[in-house]
Tab-separated table of C-alpha atoms and ligand atoms in Angstrom:
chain	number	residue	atom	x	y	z
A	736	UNK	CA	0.000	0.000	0.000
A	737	UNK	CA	1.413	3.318	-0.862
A	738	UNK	CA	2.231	6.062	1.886
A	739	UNK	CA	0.501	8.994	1.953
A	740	UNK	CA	2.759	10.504	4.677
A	741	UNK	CA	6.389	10.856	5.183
A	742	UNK	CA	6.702	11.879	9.207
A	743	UNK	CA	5.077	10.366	11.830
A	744	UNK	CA	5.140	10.273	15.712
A	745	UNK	CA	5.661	7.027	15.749
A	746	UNK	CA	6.337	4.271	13.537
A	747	UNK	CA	6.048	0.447	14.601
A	748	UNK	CA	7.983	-2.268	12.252
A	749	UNK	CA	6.214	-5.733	12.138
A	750	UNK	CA	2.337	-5.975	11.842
A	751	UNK	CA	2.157	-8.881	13.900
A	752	UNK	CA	-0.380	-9.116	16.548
A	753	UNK	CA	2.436	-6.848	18.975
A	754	UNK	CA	2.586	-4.519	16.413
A	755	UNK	CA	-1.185	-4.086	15.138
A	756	UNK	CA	-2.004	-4.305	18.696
A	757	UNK	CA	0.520	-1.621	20.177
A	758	UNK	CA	-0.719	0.603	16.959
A	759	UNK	CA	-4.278	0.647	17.361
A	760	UNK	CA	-4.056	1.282	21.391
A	761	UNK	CA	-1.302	4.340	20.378
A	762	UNK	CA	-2.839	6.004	17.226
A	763	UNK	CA	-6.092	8.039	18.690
A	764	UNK	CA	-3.465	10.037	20.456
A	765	UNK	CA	-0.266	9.935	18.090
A	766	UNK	CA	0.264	9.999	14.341
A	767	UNK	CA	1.532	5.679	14.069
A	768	UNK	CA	2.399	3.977	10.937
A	769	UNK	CA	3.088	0.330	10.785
A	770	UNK	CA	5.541	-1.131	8.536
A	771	UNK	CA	5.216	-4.727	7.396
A	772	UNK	CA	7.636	-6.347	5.134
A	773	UNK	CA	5.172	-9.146	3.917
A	774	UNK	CA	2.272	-8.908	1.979
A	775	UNK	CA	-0.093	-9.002	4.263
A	776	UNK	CA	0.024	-8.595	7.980
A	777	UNK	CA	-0.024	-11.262	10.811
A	778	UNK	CA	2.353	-14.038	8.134
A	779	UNK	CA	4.235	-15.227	10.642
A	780	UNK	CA	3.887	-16.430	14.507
A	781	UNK	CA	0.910	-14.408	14.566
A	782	UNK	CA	-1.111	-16.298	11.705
A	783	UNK	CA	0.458	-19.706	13.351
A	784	UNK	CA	-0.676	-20.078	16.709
A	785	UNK	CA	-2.712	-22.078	18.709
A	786	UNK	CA	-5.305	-19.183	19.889
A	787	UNK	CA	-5.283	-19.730	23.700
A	788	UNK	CA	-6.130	-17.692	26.128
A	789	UNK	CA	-4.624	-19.188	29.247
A	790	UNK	CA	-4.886	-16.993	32.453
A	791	UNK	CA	-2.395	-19.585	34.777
A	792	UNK	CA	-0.057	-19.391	31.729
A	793	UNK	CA	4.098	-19.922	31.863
A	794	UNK	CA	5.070	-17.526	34.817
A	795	UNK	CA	2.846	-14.926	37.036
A	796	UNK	CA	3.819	-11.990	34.760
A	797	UNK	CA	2.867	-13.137	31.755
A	798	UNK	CA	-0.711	-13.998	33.819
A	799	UNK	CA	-0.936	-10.593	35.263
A	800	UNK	CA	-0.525	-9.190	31.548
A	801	UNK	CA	-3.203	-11.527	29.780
A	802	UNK	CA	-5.252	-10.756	32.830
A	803	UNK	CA	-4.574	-7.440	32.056
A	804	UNK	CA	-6.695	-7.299	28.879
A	805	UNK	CA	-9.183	-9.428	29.945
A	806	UNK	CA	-12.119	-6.879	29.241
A	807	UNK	CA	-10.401	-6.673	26.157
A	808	UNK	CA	-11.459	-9.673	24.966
A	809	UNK	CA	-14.540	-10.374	26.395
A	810	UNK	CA	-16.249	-6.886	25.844
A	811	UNK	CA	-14.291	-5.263	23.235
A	812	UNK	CA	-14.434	-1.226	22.896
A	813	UNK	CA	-17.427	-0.461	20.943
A	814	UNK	CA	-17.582	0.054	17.389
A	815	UNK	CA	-14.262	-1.674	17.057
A	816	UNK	CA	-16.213	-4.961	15.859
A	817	UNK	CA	-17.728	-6.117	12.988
A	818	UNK	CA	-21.591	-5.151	13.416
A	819	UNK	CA	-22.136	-8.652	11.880
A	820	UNK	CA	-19.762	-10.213	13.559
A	821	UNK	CA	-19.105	-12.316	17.131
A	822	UNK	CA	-19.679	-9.682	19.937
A	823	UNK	CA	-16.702	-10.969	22.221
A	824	UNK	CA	-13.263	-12.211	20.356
A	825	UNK	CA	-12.948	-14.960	22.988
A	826	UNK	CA	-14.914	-18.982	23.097
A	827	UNK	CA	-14.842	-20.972	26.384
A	828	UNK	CA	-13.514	-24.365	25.820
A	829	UNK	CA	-11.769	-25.815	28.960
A	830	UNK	CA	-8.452	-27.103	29.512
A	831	UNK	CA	-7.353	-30.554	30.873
A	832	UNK	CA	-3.506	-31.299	32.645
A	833	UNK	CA	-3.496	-34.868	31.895
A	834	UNK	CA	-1.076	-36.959	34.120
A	835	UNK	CA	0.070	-40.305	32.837
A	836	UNK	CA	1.923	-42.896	34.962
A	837	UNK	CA	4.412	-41.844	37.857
A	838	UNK	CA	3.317	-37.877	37.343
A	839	UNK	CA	0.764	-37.314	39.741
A	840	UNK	CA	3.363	-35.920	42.242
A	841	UNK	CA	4.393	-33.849	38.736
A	842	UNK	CA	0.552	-32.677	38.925
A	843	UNK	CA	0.199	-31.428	42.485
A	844	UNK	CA	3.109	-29.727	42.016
A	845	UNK	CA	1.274	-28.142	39.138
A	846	UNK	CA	-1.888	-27.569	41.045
A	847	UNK	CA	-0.504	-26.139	44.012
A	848	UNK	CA	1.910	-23.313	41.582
A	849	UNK	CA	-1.407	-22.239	39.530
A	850	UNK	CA	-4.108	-22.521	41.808
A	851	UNK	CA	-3.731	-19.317	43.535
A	852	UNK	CA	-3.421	-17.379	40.202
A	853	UNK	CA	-6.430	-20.070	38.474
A	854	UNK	CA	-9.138	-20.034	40.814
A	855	UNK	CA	-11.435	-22.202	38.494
A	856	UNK	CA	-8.510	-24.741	38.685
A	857	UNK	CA	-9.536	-28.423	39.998
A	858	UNK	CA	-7.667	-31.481	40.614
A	859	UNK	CA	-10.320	-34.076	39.204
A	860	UNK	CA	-10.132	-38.212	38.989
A	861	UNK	CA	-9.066	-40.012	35.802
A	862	UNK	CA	-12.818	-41.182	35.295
A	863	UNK	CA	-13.940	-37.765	35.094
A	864	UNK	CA	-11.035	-36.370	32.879
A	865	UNK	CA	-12.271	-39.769	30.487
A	866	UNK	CA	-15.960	-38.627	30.801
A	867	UNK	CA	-14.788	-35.607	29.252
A	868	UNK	CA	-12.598	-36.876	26.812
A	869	UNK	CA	-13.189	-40.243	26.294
A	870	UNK	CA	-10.098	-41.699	23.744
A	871	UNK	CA	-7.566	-40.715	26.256
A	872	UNK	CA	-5.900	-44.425	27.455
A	873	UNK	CA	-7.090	-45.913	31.000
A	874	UNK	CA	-4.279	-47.966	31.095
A	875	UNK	CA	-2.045	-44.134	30.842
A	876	UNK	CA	-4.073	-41.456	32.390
A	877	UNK	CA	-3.446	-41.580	36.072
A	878	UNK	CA	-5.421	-38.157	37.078
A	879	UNK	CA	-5.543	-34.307	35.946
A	880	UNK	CA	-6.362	-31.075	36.582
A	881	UNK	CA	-9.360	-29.169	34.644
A	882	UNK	CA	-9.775	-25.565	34.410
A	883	UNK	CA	-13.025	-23.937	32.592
A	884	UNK	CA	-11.888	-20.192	32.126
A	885	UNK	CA	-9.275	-21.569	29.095
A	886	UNK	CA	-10.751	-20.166	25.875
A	887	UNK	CA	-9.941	-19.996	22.285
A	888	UNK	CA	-9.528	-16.374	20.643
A	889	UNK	CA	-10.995	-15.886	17.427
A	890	UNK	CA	-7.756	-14.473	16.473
A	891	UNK	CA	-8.598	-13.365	12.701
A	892	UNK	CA	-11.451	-11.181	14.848
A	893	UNK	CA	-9.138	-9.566	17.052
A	894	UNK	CA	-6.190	-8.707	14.059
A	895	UNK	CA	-9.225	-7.177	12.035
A	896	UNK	CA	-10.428	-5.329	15.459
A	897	UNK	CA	-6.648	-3.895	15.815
A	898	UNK	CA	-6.564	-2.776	12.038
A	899	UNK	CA	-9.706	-1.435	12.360
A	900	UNK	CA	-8.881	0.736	15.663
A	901	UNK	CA	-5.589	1.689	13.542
A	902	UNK	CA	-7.766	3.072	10.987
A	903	UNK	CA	-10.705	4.819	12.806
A	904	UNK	CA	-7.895	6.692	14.153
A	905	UNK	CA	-6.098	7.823	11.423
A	906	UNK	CA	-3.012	5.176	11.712
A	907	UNK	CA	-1.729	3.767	8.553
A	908	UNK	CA	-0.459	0.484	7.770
A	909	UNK	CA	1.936	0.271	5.079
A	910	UNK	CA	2.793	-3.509	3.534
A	911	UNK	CA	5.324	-4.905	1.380
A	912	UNK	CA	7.640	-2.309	3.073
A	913	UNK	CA	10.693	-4.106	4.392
A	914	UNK	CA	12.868	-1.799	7.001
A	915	UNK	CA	16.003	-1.961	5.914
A	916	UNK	CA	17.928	0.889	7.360
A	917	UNK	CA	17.497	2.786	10.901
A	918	UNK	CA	19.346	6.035	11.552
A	919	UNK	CA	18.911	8.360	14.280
A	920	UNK	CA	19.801	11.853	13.102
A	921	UNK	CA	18.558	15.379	14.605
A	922	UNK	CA	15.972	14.007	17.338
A	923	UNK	CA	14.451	11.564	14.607
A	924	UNK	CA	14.656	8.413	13.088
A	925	UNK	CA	14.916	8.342	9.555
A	926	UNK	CA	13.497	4.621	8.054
A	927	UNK	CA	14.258	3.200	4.789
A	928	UNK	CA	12.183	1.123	3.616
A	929	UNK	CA	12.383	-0.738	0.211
A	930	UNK	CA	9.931	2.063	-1.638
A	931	UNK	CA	10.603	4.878	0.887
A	932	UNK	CA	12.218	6.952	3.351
A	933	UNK	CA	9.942	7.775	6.502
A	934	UNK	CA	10.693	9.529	9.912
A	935	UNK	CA	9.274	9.556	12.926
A	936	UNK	CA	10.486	10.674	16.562
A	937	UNK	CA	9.988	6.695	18.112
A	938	UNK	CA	10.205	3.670	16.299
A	939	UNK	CA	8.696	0.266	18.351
A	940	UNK	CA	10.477	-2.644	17.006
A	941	UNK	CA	7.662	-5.207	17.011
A	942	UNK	CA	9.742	-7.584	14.714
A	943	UNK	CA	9.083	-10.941	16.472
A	944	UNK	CA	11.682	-13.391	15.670
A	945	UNK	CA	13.686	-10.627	13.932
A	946	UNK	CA	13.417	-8.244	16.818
A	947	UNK	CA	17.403	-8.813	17.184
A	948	UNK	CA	18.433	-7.903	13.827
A	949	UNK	CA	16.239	-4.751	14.316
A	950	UNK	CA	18.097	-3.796	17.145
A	951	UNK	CA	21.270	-4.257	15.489
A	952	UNK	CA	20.155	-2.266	12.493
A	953	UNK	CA	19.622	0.775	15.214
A	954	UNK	CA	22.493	0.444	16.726
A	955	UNK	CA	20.251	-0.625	20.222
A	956	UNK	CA	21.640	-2.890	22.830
A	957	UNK	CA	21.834	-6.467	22.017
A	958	UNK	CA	19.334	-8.135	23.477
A	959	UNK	CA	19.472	-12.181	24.318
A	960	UNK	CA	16.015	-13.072	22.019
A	961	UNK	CA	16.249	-16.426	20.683
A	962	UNK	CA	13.686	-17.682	17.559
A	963	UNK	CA	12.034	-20.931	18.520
A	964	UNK	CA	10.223	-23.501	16.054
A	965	UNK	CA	7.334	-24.615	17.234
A	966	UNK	CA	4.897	-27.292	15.309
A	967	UNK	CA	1.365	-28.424	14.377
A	968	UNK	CA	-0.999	-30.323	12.603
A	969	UNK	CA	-4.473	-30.863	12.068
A	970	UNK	CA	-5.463	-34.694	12.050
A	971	UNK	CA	-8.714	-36.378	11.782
A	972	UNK	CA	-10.945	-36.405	15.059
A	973	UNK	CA	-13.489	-38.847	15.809
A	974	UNK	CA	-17.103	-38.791	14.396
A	975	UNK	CA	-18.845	-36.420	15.223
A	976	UNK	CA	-16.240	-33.805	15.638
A	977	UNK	CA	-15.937	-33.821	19.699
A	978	UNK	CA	-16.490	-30.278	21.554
A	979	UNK	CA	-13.343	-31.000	23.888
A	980	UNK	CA	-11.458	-28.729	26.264
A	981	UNK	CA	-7.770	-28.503	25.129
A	982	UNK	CA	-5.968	-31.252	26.386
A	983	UNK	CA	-2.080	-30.933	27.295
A	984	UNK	CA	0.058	-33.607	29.086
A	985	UNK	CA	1.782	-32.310	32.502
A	986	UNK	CA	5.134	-33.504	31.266
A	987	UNK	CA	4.825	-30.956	28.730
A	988	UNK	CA	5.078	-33.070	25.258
A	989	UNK	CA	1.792	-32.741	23.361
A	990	UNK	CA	-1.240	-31.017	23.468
A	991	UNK	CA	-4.233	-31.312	21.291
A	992	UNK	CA	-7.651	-30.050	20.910
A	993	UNK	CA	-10.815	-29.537	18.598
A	994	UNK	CA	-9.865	-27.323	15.562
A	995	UNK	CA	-11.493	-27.792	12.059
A	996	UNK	CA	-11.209	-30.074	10.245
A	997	UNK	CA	-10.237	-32.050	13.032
A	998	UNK	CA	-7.985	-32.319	15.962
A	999	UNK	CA	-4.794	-29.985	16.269
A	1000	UNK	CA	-2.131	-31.427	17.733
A	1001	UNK	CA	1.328	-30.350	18.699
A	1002	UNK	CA	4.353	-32.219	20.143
A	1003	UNK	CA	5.446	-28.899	22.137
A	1004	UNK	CA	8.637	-28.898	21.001
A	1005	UNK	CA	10.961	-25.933	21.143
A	1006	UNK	CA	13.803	-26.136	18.878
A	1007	UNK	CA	15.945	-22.852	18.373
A	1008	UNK	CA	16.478	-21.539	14.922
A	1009	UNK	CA	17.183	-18.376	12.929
A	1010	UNK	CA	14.552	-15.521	12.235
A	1011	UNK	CA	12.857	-17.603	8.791
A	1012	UNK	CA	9.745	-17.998	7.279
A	1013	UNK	CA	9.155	-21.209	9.552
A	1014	UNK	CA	8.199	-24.758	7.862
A	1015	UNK	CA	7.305	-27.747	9.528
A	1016	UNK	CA	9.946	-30.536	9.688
A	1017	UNK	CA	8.507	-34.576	8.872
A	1018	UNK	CA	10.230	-35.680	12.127
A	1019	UNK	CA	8.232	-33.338	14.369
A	1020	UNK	CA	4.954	-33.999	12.861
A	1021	UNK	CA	5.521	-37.745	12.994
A	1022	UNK	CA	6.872	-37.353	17.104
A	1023	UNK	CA	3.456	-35.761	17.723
A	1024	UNK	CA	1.521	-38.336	15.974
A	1025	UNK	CA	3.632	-40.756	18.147
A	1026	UNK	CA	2.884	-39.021	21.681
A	1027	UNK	CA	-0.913	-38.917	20.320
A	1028	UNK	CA	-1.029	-42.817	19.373
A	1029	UNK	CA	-0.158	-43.570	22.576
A	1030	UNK	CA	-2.299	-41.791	24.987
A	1031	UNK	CA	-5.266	-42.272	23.097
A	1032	UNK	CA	-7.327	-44.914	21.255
A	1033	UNK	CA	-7.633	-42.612	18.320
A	1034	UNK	CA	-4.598	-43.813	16.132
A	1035	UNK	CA	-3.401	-41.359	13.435
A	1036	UNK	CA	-3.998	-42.578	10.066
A	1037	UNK	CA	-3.258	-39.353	8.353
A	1038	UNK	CA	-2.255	-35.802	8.563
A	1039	UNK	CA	-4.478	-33.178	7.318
A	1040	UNK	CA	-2.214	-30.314	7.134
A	1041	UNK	CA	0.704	-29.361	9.117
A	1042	UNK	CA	2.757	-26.082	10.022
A	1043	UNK	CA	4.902	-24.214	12.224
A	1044	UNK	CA	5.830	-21.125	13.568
A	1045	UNK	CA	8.532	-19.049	15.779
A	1046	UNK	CA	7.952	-18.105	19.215
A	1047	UNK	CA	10.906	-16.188	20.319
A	1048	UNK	CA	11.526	-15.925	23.699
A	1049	UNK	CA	14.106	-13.790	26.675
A	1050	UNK	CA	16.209	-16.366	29.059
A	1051	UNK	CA	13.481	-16.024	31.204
A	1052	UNK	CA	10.375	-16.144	29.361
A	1053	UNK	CA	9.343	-12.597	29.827
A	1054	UNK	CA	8.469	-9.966	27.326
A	1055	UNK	CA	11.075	-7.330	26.646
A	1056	UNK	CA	9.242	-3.999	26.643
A	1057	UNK	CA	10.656	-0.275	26.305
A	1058	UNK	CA	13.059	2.278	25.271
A	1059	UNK	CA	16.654	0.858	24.655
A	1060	UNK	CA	19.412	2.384	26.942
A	1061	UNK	CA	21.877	2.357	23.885
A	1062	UNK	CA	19.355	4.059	20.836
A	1063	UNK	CA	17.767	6.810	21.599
A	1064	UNK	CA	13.528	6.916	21.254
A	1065	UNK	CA	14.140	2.658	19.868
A	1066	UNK	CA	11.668	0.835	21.816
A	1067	UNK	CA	11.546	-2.654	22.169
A	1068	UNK	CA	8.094	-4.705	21.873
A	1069	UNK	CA	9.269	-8.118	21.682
A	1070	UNK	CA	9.754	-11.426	23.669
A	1071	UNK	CA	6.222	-12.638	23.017
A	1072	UNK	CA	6.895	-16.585	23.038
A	1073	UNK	CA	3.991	-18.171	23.377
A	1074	UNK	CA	1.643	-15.664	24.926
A	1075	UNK	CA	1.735	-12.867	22.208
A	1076	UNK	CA	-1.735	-13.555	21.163
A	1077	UNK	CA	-3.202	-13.536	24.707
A	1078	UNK	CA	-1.690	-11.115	26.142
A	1079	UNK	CA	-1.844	-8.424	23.199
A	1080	UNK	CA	-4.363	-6.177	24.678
A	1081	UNK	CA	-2.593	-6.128	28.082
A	1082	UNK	CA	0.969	-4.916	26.788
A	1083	UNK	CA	-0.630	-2.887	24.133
A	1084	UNK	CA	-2.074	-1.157	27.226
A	1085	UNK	CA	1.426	-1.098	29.002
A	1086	UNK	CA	3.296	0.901	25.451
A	1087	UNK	CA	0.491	3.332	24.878
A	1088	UNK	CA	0.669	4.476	28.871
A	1089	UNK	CA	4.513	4.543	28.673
A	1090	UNK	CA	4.774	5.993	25.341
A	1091	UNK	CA	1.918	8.454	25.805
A	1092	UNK	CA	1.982	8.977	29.505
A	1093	UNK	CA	5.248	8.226	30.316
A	1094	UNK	CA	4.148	5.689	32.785
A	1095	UNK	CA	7.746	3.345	32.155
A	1096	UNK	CA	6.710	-0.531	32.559
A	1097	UNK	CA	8.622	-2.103	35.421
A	1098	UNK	CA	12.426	-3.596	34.841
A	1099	UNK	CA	11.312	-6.533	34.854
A	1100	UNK	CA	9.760	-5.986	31.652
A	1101	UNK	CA	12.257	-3.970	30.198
A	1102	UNK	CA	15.579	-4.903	28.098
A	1103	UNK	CA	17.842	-3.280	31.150
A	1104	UNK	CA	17.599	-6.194	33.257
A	1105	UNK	CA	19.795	-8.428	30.906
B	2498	FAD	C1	2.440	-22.988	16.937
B	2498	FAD	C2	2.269	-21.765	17.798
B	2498	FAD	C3	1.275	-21.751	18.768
B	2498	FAD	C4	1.065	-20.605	19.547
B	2498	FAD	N1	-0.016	-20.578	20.395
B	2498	FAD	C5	-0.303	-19.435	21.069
B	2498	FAD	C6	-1.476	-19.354	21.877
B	2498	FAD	O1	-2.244	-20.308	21.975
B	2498	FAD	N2	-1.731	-18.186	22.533
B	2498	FAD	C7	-0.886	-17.104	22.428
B	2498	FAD	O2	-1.156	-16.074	23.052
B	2498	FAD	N3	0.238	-17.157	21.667
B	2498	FAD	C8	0.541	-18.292	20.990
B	2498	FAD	N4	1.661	-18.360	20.201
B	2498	FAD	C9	2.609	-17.238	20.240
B	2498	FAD	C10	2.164	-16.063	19.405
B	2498	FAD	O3	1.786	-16.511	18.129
B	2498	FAD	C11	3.330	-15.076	19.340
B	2498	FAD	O4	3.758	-14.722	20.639
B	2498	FAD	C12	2.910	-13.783	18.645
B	2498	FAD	O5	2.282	-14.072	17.424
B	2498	FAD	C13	4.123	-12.882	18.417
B	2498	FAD	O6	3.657	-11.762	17.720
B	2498	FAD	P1	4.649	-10.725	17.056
B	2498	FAD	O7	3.798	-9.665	16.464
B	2498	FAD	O8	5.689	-10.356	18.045
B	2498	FAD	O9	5.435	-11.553	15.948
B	2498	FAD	P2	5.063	-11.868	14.395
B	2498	FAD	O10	3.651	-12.278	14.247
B	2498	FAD	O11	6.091	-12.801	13.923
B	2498	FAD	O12	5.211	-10.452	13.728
B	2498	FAD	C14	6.450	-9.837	13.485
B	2498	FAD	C15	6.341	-9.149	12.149
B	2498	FAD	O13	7.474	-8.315	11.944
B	2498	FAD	C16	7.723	-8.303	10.557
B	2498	FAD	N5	9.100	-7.832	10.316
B	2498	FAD	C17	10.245	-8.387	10.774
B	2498	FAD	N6	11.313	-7.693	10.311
B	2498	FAD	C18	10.821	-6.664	9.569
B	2498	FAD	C19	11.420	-5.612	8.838
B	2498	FAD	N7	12.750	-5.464	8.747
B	2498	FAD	N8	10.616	-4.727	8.185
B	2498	FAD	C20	9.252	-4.846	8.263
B	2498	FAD	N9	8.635	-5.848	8.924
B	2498	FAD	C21	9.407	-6.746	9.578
B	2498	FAD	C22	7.524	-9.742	10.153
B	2498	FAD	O14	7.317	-9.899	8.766
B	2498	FAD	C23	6.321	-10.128	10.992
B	2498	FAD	O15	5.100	-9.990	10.279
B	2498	FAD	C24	1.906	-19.470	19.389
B	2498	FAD	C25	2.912	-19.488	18.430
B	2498	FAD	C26	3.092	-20.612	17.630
B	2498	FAD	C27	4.151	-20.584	16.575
């Protein structure tokens, strides 16, 4: 899309869902462009996930921040959504910790970590995680936990209600428009992309996996982000297509769950790799089809369709959000891993305050504590 501006206040590079999402909370008070390299926005992790919204999810910041934007998705501003459209961007499904044999202790531990963050979070009996979801194995479930308040996001809803916040507001979003220089000269940084040069006084690198080489292009401080492929597939379920909570095992090597046309299913697997356009390796799919095969009584005969996707992630699995110390007005909006979807509204919340307010998010947030 061509530009029709040259200078903005501030300019975010990758329309992923950190990017569309910081963009539409900052442009009714700032002049914002995005700048996408691909085609079309939301290619990468952010078309590729699983759409969870887990509130007792990976560690209690990354809880407090999908908690955060809660509202968000359940009763979204008005006139942000489609008037034909679903009226909340969030469907309750369930989740189920499934414990095989020797990993109860494994579970408890589990139970007793969460349930003060989760309090919908029950320990329940084999029998009634089997009532539930009845292929798992009797002779290999051993207990599990089940917590209602998981849903699943309608995530193509909640990219279109970012773009369409951008918009109402006057933001732009410019694709096909690779970033491929950053300078900082007289207060402003001046952004060439492959058609154009743009400036703008803050840029918020939003890059996902290629948040680093971002940096680097700025001349920012290097921060420890490291890409990691993550896989799926979509393999036949049952007749008639089952209405199950998401089911993931406590030892933290598959998960699967209703998703059309059949069951999703993902070996969990966390392999780092360089910034790419992310494709799904044979070995992977077939480990998950494994893992599957033997928990359940629902062999896989075939695979449907298969993919995979980056989730890049800080040492210790906590988003890096803020100015750089090094690069002057560079903010970092990166470190997403596997929370960026559910937890968009919430940090989108925590960049407009500090970038319009000046409200800075705490270190532990930031890229200073590394
Ligand atoms: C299989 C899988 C399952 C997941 N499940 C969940 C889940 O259930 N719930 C959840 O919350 N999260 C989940 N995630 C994680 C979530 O998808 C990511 O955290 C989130 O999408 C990261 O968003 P992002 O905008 O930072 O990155 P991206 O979506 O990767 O966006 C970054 C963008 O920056 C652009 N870019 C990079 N460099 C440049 C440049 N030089 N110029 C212009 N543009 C550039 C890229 O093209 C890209 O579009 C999952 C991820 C995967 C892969």
């Amino acid at each position: 899309m061509s530009n029709p501006d040259t200078h903005y206040d501030i300019a975010v590079i990758g329309a992923g869902v950190a990017g569309l999402s910081a963009a539409c909370f900052l442009s009714p008070q700032a002049r914002v462009v995005v700048l996408e390299r691909e085609s079309q926005p939301a290619y990468h992790a952010s078309g590729r996930s699983a759409a969870m919204y887990i509130e007792g999810y990976e560690n209690p910041l990354v809880s407090e921040l999908t908690s955060a934007g809660k509202s968000f998705f359940f009763s979204p501003p008005a006139g942000m959504l489609a008037e034909s459209g679903p009226q909340q961007l969030v469907n309750a499904c369930g989740g189920l910790t499934a414990a095989g044999p020797g990993e109860l202790p494994k579970l408890k531990k589990y139970l007793s970590a969460w349930q003060p963050l989760c309090p919908d979070l029950v320990e329940i009996s084999a029998a009634e995680c089997r009532q539930m979801v009845p292929i798992l194995k009797p002779s290999w479930l051993q207990g599990a936990a089940y917590d209602p308040s998981w849903h699943s996001i309608d995530v193509h809803e909640l990219l279109s209600v970012y773009q369409r916040g951008l918009r109402a507001a006057g933001g732009h979003l410019l694709t096909s428009a690779e970033v491929c220089g950053l300078q900082r000269r007289n207060g402003l940084w001046h952004i060439t992309t492959v058609e154009e040069e743009i400036s703008a006084g803050v840029v918020v690198n939003a890059g996902g996996a290629w948040a680093p080489q971002l940096g680097e292009m700025a001349g920012a401080s290097a921060v420890p982000l490291t890409p990691m492929l993550r896989t799926a597939a979509i393999v036949p379920a049952p007749e008639p297509t089952p209405a199950w909570p998401l089911v993931h095992t406590i030892s933290e090597d598959l998960y699967f769950k209703p998703e059309s046309p059949g069951l999703m299913i993902c070996p969990q697997d966390e392999t780092p790799c360089e910034a790419m356009d992310a494709y799904p390796h044979e070995m992977d799919v077939a480990v998950a089809a494994q893992r599957f095969t033997d928990i359940t009584d629902h062999p896989v005969q075939r695979v449907l369709h298969q993919w995979a996707g980056l989730r890049t992630f800080a040492p210790d699995r906590k988003p890096v959000i803020g100015f750089d110390s090094a690069a002057q007005g560079f903010y970092w909006l990166a470190g997403q891993g596997g929370f960026g979807v559910q937890t968009s509204p919430g940090i989108a919340a925590v960049v407009a305050e500090d970038l319009l307010q000046g409200k800075r998010p705490p270190r532990e947030m930031t890229a200073q504590r590394f």
